[in-house]
């Protein structure tokens, strides 16, 4: 397992990290801290879902079309952003779990 | 401006839409702040995830944060624009009503004036008849006519004032609506979001780059290469870097595979002072040669954990440095058979290797153990022969130096049964032998099926001779 010399996996944390034991090729994590990151990502994902807003015409066809397009495109984009944040949260959750197992 | 007879705009609805967009902007601002906090938690010496993985995570969170800020700004701008439209719409509608009232008043005043004018005409006719009959005519009362004329003048002035105000209000409304359209289009154009998963720099041989991979690409499935294409275009790995493709090939992960691959990693360095390669292909074969002077290489891999479809443990290590490394190969195809011969020479250097693997998954299993250490000069030849789903490999290496190696591998993957073994030792002069083989079960079955069909046809043709 000499190959793992540069790929250390251990329970980390500020104390360990500040100790200088880490270098650019080592990996360490604090699962509890990662759980906080997961919570932040999930909170952020939650801010991207909105109920569909009723239309508010301006009386100008071009402007109404622009508003409609804005709503449609950004709704889709926010849905994607939410998915990205949620997916990242899941990955971070798995990472925290893996570090718990690896460092346990 | 469009026909205002059926104006659908309602200022209160526009204000509500503005509040909705503002609420979105506020929520997105909160999301952005939470992402910033999460990112700051990852960063620095007080971070919770350190190493290249942490940097990658941080890059993802930074890009997400930027995307949220972009979304917040876009919604803020549109909320402002909607709010700025509501007032002018309301003012234009009020000015239009004032104008309509003034026009109505002018029409009434005009009708009253006409009635008064008719009354005066009647009085003048009666006075003329009385004068013709020698009677004293009654005086014509024009005061009502004068009042009616005054009313018309006032109504006309009111219409002019109202029309002027309406024109101004209409222009203000047009300006605000145009600004809203511009804001919406501008915010839509801002949809070219930053890439949330920046591609890793390629670890090309010779570049000296070191990359430690960590976990999956996080959103290569979600984010297409053109974010303006809001369709959920799955890239299926098409947008992956060469390094990530190698990683997929190695551990079987697809970008869509949920994984538990934290402990998978890879570090790689490869450099040489001088090197070259040549290759010639023909119809039935290929010739090639390559060399490197001052060759240095370092590789590492990792494992542990359930990884996509290949569960198990894996570890590898290799380091080598040679003054000269040269290799030549020849390949020949004859019908379904293929033969390959390779000559490998390494001089003036040393190498160490390691290896341990145990995988099991839905597609097969593999067990592997290898270890090697050597310093000196060595030259080897390897021969590979394959046909009809069978393949055998044999290699022999002559060594001058000191070293030893032993290795075994056996596995079954995707219908292929593989095995290999090697053993070597040198103290002064020495040698190393390697044997291996592969049995491609589906291909053998395919050839067997072809053979049976050919036999069936032959039997049928024989039957035809006697019928």
XYZ file of C-alpha atoms in Angstrom:
571
model
C 0.000 0.000 0.000
C 2.927 2.280 -0.539
C 0.848 3.850 -3.245
C -1.323 5.417 -0.631
C 1.539 7.401 0.822
C 0.495 10.426 -1.134
C -3.185 9.850 -0.702
C -3.683 9.883 3.002
C -7.238 9.665 4.230
C -7.776 10.450 7.802
C -10.069 12.295 10.087
C -8.950 15.881 9.713
C -9.936 19.148 11.269
C -8.487 22.559 11.810
C -5.941 21.360 14.336
C -4.639 18.653 12.057
C -4.673 20.883 9.034
C -2.967 23.741 10.790
C -0.299 21.408 12.059
C 1.292 21.363 8.635
C 0.901 17.622 8.313
C -0.890 18.100 4.996
C 0.716 18.799 1.694
C -0.672 19.410 -1.777
C -1.082 15.720 -2.496
C -2.818 14.717 0.665
C -6.479 14.698 1.396
C -8.039 15.307 4.752
C -11.462 16.315 5.911
C -13.524 17.078 8.923
C -16.837 15.217 8.415
C -18.659 17.488 10.854
C -17.531 20.547 8.939
C -18.570 18.908 5.700
C -22.032 18.345 7.190
C -22.265 22.120 7.697
C -21.323 22.604 4.047
C -24.044 20.130 3.073
C -26.591 22.112 5.074
C -25.497 25.330 3.363
C -25.761 23.750 -0.079
C -29.223 22.345 0.688
C -30.342 25.755 1.969
C -29.031 27.357 -1.224
C -30.779 24.732 -3.346
C -34.014 25.518 -1.522
C -33.844 29.166 -2.543
C -34.155 28.337 -6.234
C -37.698 26.952 -6.247
C -40.465 29.477 -6.664
C -44.156 29.200 -7.476
C -45.022 30.174 -11.032
C -45.731 33.902 -11.036
C -49.003 35.058 -12.689
C -48.462 37.242 -15.712
C -48.549 41.018 -15.419
C -49.017 42.486 -18.890
C -47.571 45.875 -19.678
C -49.735 46.523 -22.719
C -46.755 46.242 -25.058
C -46.403 42.963 -26.925
C -42.615 43.131 -27.243
C -42.087 43.895 -23.551
C -44.593 41.216 -22.513
C -42.708 38.685 -24.654
C -39.401 39.749 -23.084
C -40.826 39.347 -19.572
C -42.254 35.945 -20.484
C -38.927 34.824 -21.921
C -37.115 36.065 -18.820
C -39.472 34.070 -16.598
C -39.214 30.902 -18.669
C -35.443 30.956 -19.090
C -34.617 31.884 -15.525
C -37.091 29.383 -14.106
C -35.303 26.666 -16.067
C -31.916 28.037 -15.108
C -32.807 28.218 -11.415
C -34.107 24.668 -11.571
C -30.736 23.597 -12.965
C -28.875 25.608 -10.324
C -30.984 23.967 -7.644
C -30.189 20.536 -9.045
C -26.495 21.373 -9.131
C -26.544 22.577 -5.535
C -28.538 19.519 -4.439
C -26.236 17.164 -6.331
C -23.171 18.837 -4.852
C -24.749 18.505 -1.414
C -25.282 14.778 -1.992
C -21.692 14.339 -3.115
C -20.434 16.259 -0.111
C -22.612 14.111 2.127
C -21.091 10.971 0.620
C -17.647 12.482 1.025
C -18.298 13.134 4.695
C -19.566 9.581 5.102
C -16.545 8.161 3.331
C -14.178 10.161 5.511
C -16.017 8.930 8.588
C -15.521 5.365 7.418
C -11.940 5.928 6.341
C -10.988 7.734 9.502
C -13.272 5.845 11.822
C -48.066 52.593 -28.687
C -50.704 49.915 -29.058
C -54.390 50.574 -29.003
C -55.300 51.593 -25.480
C -58.972 50.798 -25.935
C -58.374 47.414 -24.354
C -55.292 48.154 -22.239
C -54.549 44.970 -20.263
C -51.942 46.604 -18.037
C -52.821 46.880 -14.366
C -50.387 48.859 -12.275
C -51.078 46.806 -9.135
C -50.346 43.568 -11.031
C -47.043 45.034 -12.206
C -46.183 46.052 -8.636
C -47.019 42.513 -7.460
C -44.809 41.053 -10.217
C -42.069 43.428 -9.103
C -42.456 42.239 -5.503
C -42.314 38.597 -6.682
C -39.096 39.198 -8.614
C -37.693 41.107 -5.629
C -38.573 38.188 -3.347
C -36.737 35.836 -5.711
C -33.727 38.152 -5.695
C -33.821 38.256 -1.891
C -34.015 34.454 -1.637
C -31.198 34.026 -4.154
C -29.124 36.528 -2.192
C -29.640 34.350 0.873
C -28.596 31.289 -1.137
C -25.500 33.081 -2.372
C -24.554 34.055 1.186
C -24.975 30.457 2.372
C -22.788 29.273 -0.488
C -20.187 31.876 0.405
C -20.193 30.666 3.990
C -19.878 27.051 2.805
C -17.024 27.967 0.469
C -15.200 29.896 3.178
C -15.628 26.879 5.428
C -13.812 24.755 2.877
C -11.000 27.202 2.295
C -7.806 27.932 4.087
C -6.013 26.275 6.927
C -9.185 26.206 8.959
C -10.957 24.392 6.146
C -12.816 21.164 6.471
C -11.532 19.616 3.262
C -7.913 19.983 2.303
C -5.962 18.948 -0.745
C -6.745 18.979 -4.452
C -10.202 17.660 -3.671
C -10.820 20.642 -1.446
C -9.604 22.997 -4.151
C -11.916 21.372 -6.651
C -14.853 21.578 -4.275
C -13.992 25.177 -3.611
C -13.960 25.926 -7.338
C -17.389 24.338 -7.666
C -18.758 26.349 -4.764
C -17.199 29.547 -6.139
C -18.835 28.971 -9.516
C -22.162 28.169 -7.851
C -21.872 31.308 -5.749
C -21.207 33.388 -8.859
C -24.193 31.816 -10.595
C -26.436 32.651 -7.641
C -25.150 36.228 -7.593
C -25.843 36.498 -11.309
C -29.377 35.205 -10.808
C -29.925 37.583 -7.904
C -28.725 40.591 -9.910
C -30.887 39.656 -12.888
C -33.999 39.371 -10.717
C -33.186 42.611 -8.913
C -32.885 44.469 -12.204
C -36.146 43.092 -13.517
C -37.889 43.797 -10.208
C -36.717 47.418 -10.434
C -37.753 47.673 -14.068
C -41.226 46.270 -13.308
C -41.603 48.706 -10.443
C -40.525 51.584 -12.695
C -43.168 50.557 -15.247
C -46.082 50.491 -12.796
C -46.007 54.240 -12.022
C -45.896 55.463 -15.649
C -48.585 52.956 -16.629
C -50.811 54.268 -13.868
C -50.014 57.904 -14.777
C -50.688 57.268 -18.467
C -53.986 55.575 -17.686
C -55.041 58.504 -15.462
C -53.945 61.061 -18.077
C -55.866 59.123 -20.717
C -58.982 59.197 -18.544
C -58.580 62.952 -17.975
C -58.234 63.411 -21.739
C -61.299 61.307 -22.410
C -63.285 63.299 -19.816
C -62.101 66.570 -21.343
C -63.110 65.389 -24.805
C -66.467 64.323 -23.443
C -66.918 67.743 -21.798
C -65.938 69.451 -25.057
C -68.468 67.394 -26.970
C -71.185 68.331 -24.476
C -70.151 71.973 -24.590
C -70.254 71.786 -28.397
C -73.757 70.346 -28.301
C -74.888 73.075 -25.840
C -73.346 75.738 -28.072
C -75.181 74.344 -31.085
C -78.437 74.378 -29.128
C -77.838 77.969 -28.020
C -76.922 78.955 -31.567
C -80.206 77.381 -32.808
C -82.119 79.252 -30.085
C -80.545 82.538 -31.099
C -81.372 81.846 -34.759
C -84.985 81.148 -33.788
C -85.137 84.399 -31.781
C -83.656 86.349 -34.692
C -86.214 84.853 -37.110
C -89.076 85.725 -34.727
C -87.704 89.267 -34.404
C -87.519 89.583 -38.192
C -91.133 88.387 -38.589
C -92.283 90.820 -35.900
C -90.446 93.667 -37.613
C -92.038 92.740 -40.969
C -95.503 92.754 -39.324
C -94.848 96.231 -37.918
C -94.638 94.990 -34.356
C -91.842 95.695 -31.959
C -89.493 92.731 -31.964
C -88.422 91.132 -28.721
C -84.709 91.603 -28.035
C -82.525 88.589 -28.842
C -80.921 87.124 -25.690
C -77.296 86.070 -26.573
C -76.027 85.670 -23.049
C -76.568 81.893 -23.029
C -74.825 81.653 -26.394
C -71.863 83.618 -25.046
C -71.714 81.327 -21.999
C -71.870 78.278 -24.269
C -69.088 79.668 -26.476
C -67.017 80.308 -23.342
C -67.675 76.760 -22.152
C -66.495 75.394 -25.499
C -63.342 77.481 -25.368
C -62.603 76.256 -21.835
C -63.318 72.665 -22.860
C -61.033 73.031 -25.871
C -58.269 74.380 -23.650
C -58.812 71.506 -21.190
C -58.605 68.992 -24.062
C -55.382 70.578 -25.286
C -53.900 70.479 -21.772
C -55.057 66.894 -21.212
C -53.757 65.813 -24.611
C -50.390 67.363 -23.862
C -50.210 65.661 -20.470
C -51.299 62.378 -21.991
C -48.640 62.600 -24.661
C -46.040 63.148 -21.980
C -47.409 60.272 -19.880
C -47.509 58.025 -22.912
C -43.883 58.799 -23.715
C -42.894 58.092 -20.103
C -44.775 54.785 -20.235
C -43.090 53.847 -23.518
C -39.681 54.652 -22.038
C -40.349 52.559 -18.936
C -41.711 49.620 -20.940
C -38.738 49.746 -23.297
C -36.414 49.784 -20.277
C -38.231 46.740 -18.903
C -37.785 44.850 -22.175
C -34.102 45.802 -22.257
C -33.653 44.686 -18.638
C -35.334 41.350 -19.352
C -33.274 40.733 -22.468
C -30.065 41.803 -20.723
C -30.786 39.540 -17.783
C -31.544 36.742 -20.214
C -28.248 37.320 -21.976
C -26.533 36.989 -18.616
C -27.627 33.363 -18.635
C -24.195 32.430 -19.948
C -23.375 31.172 -16.509
C -19.836 30.437 -15.463
C -18.829 26.845 -15.784
C -19.570 25.197 -12.475
C -17.167 22.333 -13.057
C -14.021 23.806 -14.553
C -12.119 21.156 -16.478
C -9.010 19.796 -14.866
C -5.731 20.524 -16.590
C -4.667 17.527 -18.628
C -1.850 15.500 -17.207
C -0.101 14.961 -20.498
C 3.036 12.860 -20.443
C 6.089 15.023 -20.411
C 4.247 17.983 -19.046
C 5.344 17.190 -15.532
C 1.833 17.965 -14.307
C 0.553 16.178 -11.266
C -3.145 15.653 -10.836
C -4.862 13.955 -8.001
C -8.407 13.109 -8.992
C -11.034 13.071 -6.370
C -14.632 11.935 -6.646
C -16.788 12.396 -9.675
C -17.268 15.330 -11.903
C -20.027 16.941 -9.990
C -22.224 18.377 -12.673
C -21.015 17.271 -16.030
C -24.443 15.763 -16.499
C -26.388 18.814 -15.502
C -24.425 21.545 -17.150
C -24.179 21.237 -20.872
C -21.327 22.958 -22.657
C -23.691 25.717 -23.747
C -25.545 26.852 -20.656
C -27.800 29.043 -22.787
C -29.245 25.839 -24.094
C -31.428 25.299 -21.121
C -32.452 21.861 -22.191
C -31.204 19.146 -19.906
C -28.661 17.905 -22.417
C -26.811 14.991 -20.939
C -23.201 15.000 -21.977
C -22.671 11.300 -21.218
C -19.067 12.119 -20.637
C -18.626 13.842 -23.994
C -17.359 16.932 -22.243
C -14.850 15.119 -20.104
C -11.158 15.781 -20.249
C -8.829 13.057 -21.461
C -7.753 12.507 -17.901
C -11.308 12.005 -16.740
C -11.950 9.582 -19.582
C -8.962 7.564 -18.453
C -10.404 7.581 -15.013
C -13.746 6.366 -16.316
C -11.989 3.604 -18.193
C -10.104 2.639 -15.072
C -12.793 2.474 -12.455
C -15.909 2.180 -14.559
C -17.566 5.311 -13.329
C -19.915 7.111 -15.571
C -20.697 10.747 -14.949
C -24.156 9.684 -13.937
C -23.091 6.952 -11.601
C -23.729 7.840 -8.017
C -20.558 6.929 -6.282
C -18.700 6.536 -3.195
C -15.369 7.111 -4.768
C -13.791 9.446 -2.329
C -10.790 7.306 -1.782
C -10.074 6.912 -5.428
C -7.175 8.994 -6.545
C -4.418 9.168 -9.090
C -1.168 11.074 -9.306
C 0.986 10.996 -12.371
C 4.223 12.532 -13.582
C 6.066 11.648 -16.712
C 8.992 13.480 -18.192
C 12.007 12.873 -20.416
C 14.897 14.997 -21.674
C 14.602 13.759 -25.230
C 12.250 11.359 -26.917
C 10.629 10.315 -30.152
C 8.213 7.909 -31.726
C 7.585 6.512 -35.188
C 4.936 4.166 -36.523
C 4.142 2.673 -39.931
C 0.895 0.936 -40.760
C 0.289 -1.419 -43.639
C -2.605 -3.525 -44.841
C -1.718 -6.518 -42.765
C 0.399 -5.127 -40.023
C 2.152 -2.344 -38.210
C 5.697 -1.422 -37.232
C 6.583 1.056 -34.553
C 9.397 2.264 -32.344
C 9.840 4.799 -29.594
C 12.653 5.958 -27.364
C 13.252 8.278 -24.443
C 16.506 9.607 -23.033
C 16.578 10.688 -19.424
C 13.215 9.135 -18.806
C 11.551 9.629 -15.435
C 8.105 8.569 -14.422
C 6.036 8.427 -11.291
C 2.542 7.053 -10.983
C 0.225 6.405 -8.103
C -3.309 5.241 -7.854
C -5.692 4.578 -5.035
C -8.854 2.775 -4.203
C -10.752 1.411 -1.233
C -14.498 1.462 -1.248
C -17.379 0.662 -3.489
C -16.595 2.369 -6.732
C -19.323 2.458 -9.358
C -19.736 -1.040 -10.684
C -16.322 -2.282 -9.534
C -16.424 -2.777 -5.817
C -13.227 -3.492 -4.004
C -9.761 -2.416 -3.080
C -6.997 -1.270 -5.370
C -3.602 0.276 -4.947
C -0.739 0.872 -7.309
C 2.567 2.566 -7.258
C 5.298 2.844 -9.880
C 8.423 4.923 -10.108
C 11.126 4.525 -12.722
C 14.111 6.435 -13.969
C 16.284 5.251 -16.860
C 18.963 6.953 -18.912
C 17.605 5.121 -21.963
C 14.269 3.527 -22.600
C 13.523 2.136 -26.049
C 10.761 -0.035 -27.403
C 9.902 -1.482 -30.800
C 6.926 -3.521 -31.886
C 5.602 -5.365 -34.925
C 2.040 -6.485 -35.453
C 0.737 -8.872 -38.110
C -2.822 -9.828 -39.067
C -3.522 -13.023 -40.950
C -7.222 -13.724 -41.288
C -8.772 -13.994 -37.828
C -5.341 -14.433 -36.236
C -3.144 -11.683 -34.889
C 0.452 -11.762 -33.725
C 2.384 -9.045 -31.941
C 6.022 -8.967 -30.968
C 7.517 -6.310 -28.750
C 11.121 -5.648 -27.786
C 11.822 -3.481 -24.775
C 15.231 -2.208 -23.652
C 15.949 -0.173 -20.529
C 19.440 0.848 -19.494
C 21.109 2.868 -16.773
C 18.367 3.159 -14.254
C 16.066 1.658 -11.693
C 12.420 1.075 -11.055
C 10.093 -0.010 -8.301
C 6.469 -1.058 -8.695
C 3.716 -2.157 -6.440
C 0.192 -3.344 -6.966
C -2.692 -4.884 -5.152
C -6.187 -5.209 -6.521
C -9.381 -6.929 -5.624
C -12.505 -5.972 -7.509
C -15.916 -7.468 -7.766
C -18.890 -5.996 -9.493
C -21.865 -6.690 -11.704
C -19.609 -7.213 -14.728
C -16.972 -9.446 -13.248
C -14.180 -9.728 -10.736
C -10.431 -9.392 -10.615
C -7.654 -10.316 -8.233
C -4.145 -8.994 -8.682
C -0.898 -8.839 -6.734
C 2.395 -7.584 -8.125
C 5.696 -6.360 -6.759
C 8.903 -5.471 -8.536
C 12.181 -3.731 -7.820
C 15.121 -3.549 -10.197
C 18.252 -1.548 -10.935
C 20.516 -2.072 -13.926
C 20.035 -2.862 -17.601
C 17.383 -5.101 -19.071
C 16.034 -6.070 -22.444
C 13.009 -8.169 -23.161
C 10.833 -9.570 -25.875
C 7.146 -10.329 -25.646
C 5.061 -12.317 -28.051
C 1.311 -12.244 -28.270
C -0.816 -14.532 -30.436
C -4.553 -14.441 -30.749
C -7.282 -16.048 -32.802
C -10.949 -17.030 -32.512
C -11.336 -15.621 -29.015
C -8.193 -17.156 -27.555
C -5.115 -15.091 -26.831
C -1.845 -16.117 -25.255
C 1.083 -14.005 -24.184
C 4.654 -15.022 -23.381
C 7.568 -12.814 -22.491
C 11.217 -13.214 -21.603
C 13.528 -10.602 -20.221
C 17.285 -10.691 -19.764
C 18.596 -8.598 -16.872
C 21.978 -7.373 -15.699
C 21.810 -5.801 -12.282
C 19.937 -6.538 -9.125
C 16.229 -7.025 -8.595
C 13.312 -9.318 -8.216
C 9.681 -9.473 -9.218
C 6.626 -11.614 -8.744
C 3.074 -11.086 -9.936
C -0.213 -12.862 -10.479
C -3.474 -11.728 -11.913
C -6.751 -13.485 -12.662
C -10.154 -12.133 -13.453
C -13.315 -12.279 -15.426
C -14.628 -9.089 -16.974
C -17.395 -8.635 -19.501
C -17.208 -12.227 -20.711
C -13.400 -12.320 -20.872
C -11.465 -14.677 -18.669
C -7.955 -13.328 -18.062
C -4.924 -14.635 -16.255
C -1.221 -13.848 -16.093
C 1.782 -14.668 -13.974
C 5.368 -13.411 -13.859
C 8.518 -14.223 -11.978
C 11.989 -12.713 -12.167
C 15.254 -12.478 -10.270
C 18.686 -10.988 -10.941
C 21.884 -10.766 -8.995
C 24.482 -9.929 -11.577
C 22.805 -11.695 -14.491
C 19.198 -12.717 -14.258
C 15.920 -13.141 -16.089
C 12.215 -12.654 -15.887
C 9.451 -14.674 -17.541
C 5.847 -13.749 -18.017
C 2.939 -15.812 -19.322
C -0.657 -14.886 -19.724
C -3.805 -15.570 -21.623
C -7.305 -14.418 -22.338
C -10.399 -16.352 -23.298
C -13.142 -14.304 -24.870
C -16.205 -16.445 -24.178
C -18.735 -14.426 -26.247
C -16.399 -14.394 -29.247
C -15.806 -18.123 -29.023
C -19.563 -18.664 -28.855
C -19.937 -16.395 -31.874
C -17.395 -18.379 -33.867
C -19.015 -21.627 -32.747
C -22.370 -20.341 -33.985
C -20.819 -19.365 -37.319
C -19.242 -22.816 -37.535
C -22.543 -24.541 -36.843
C -24.292 -22.426 -39.456
C -21.568 -23.211 -41.985
C -21.869 -26.911 -41.115
C -25.646 -26.728 -41.506
C -25.272 -25.147 -44.936
C -22.768 -27.817 -45.912
C -25.151 -30.598 -44.813
C -27.975 -28.969 -46.760
C -25.827 -28.728 -49.886
C -24.835 -32.387 -49.463
C -28.517 -33.308 -49.131
C -29.153 -31.442 -52.378
C -26.681 -33.696 -54.180
C -28.747 -36.770 -53.374
C -32.248 -35.403 -53.867
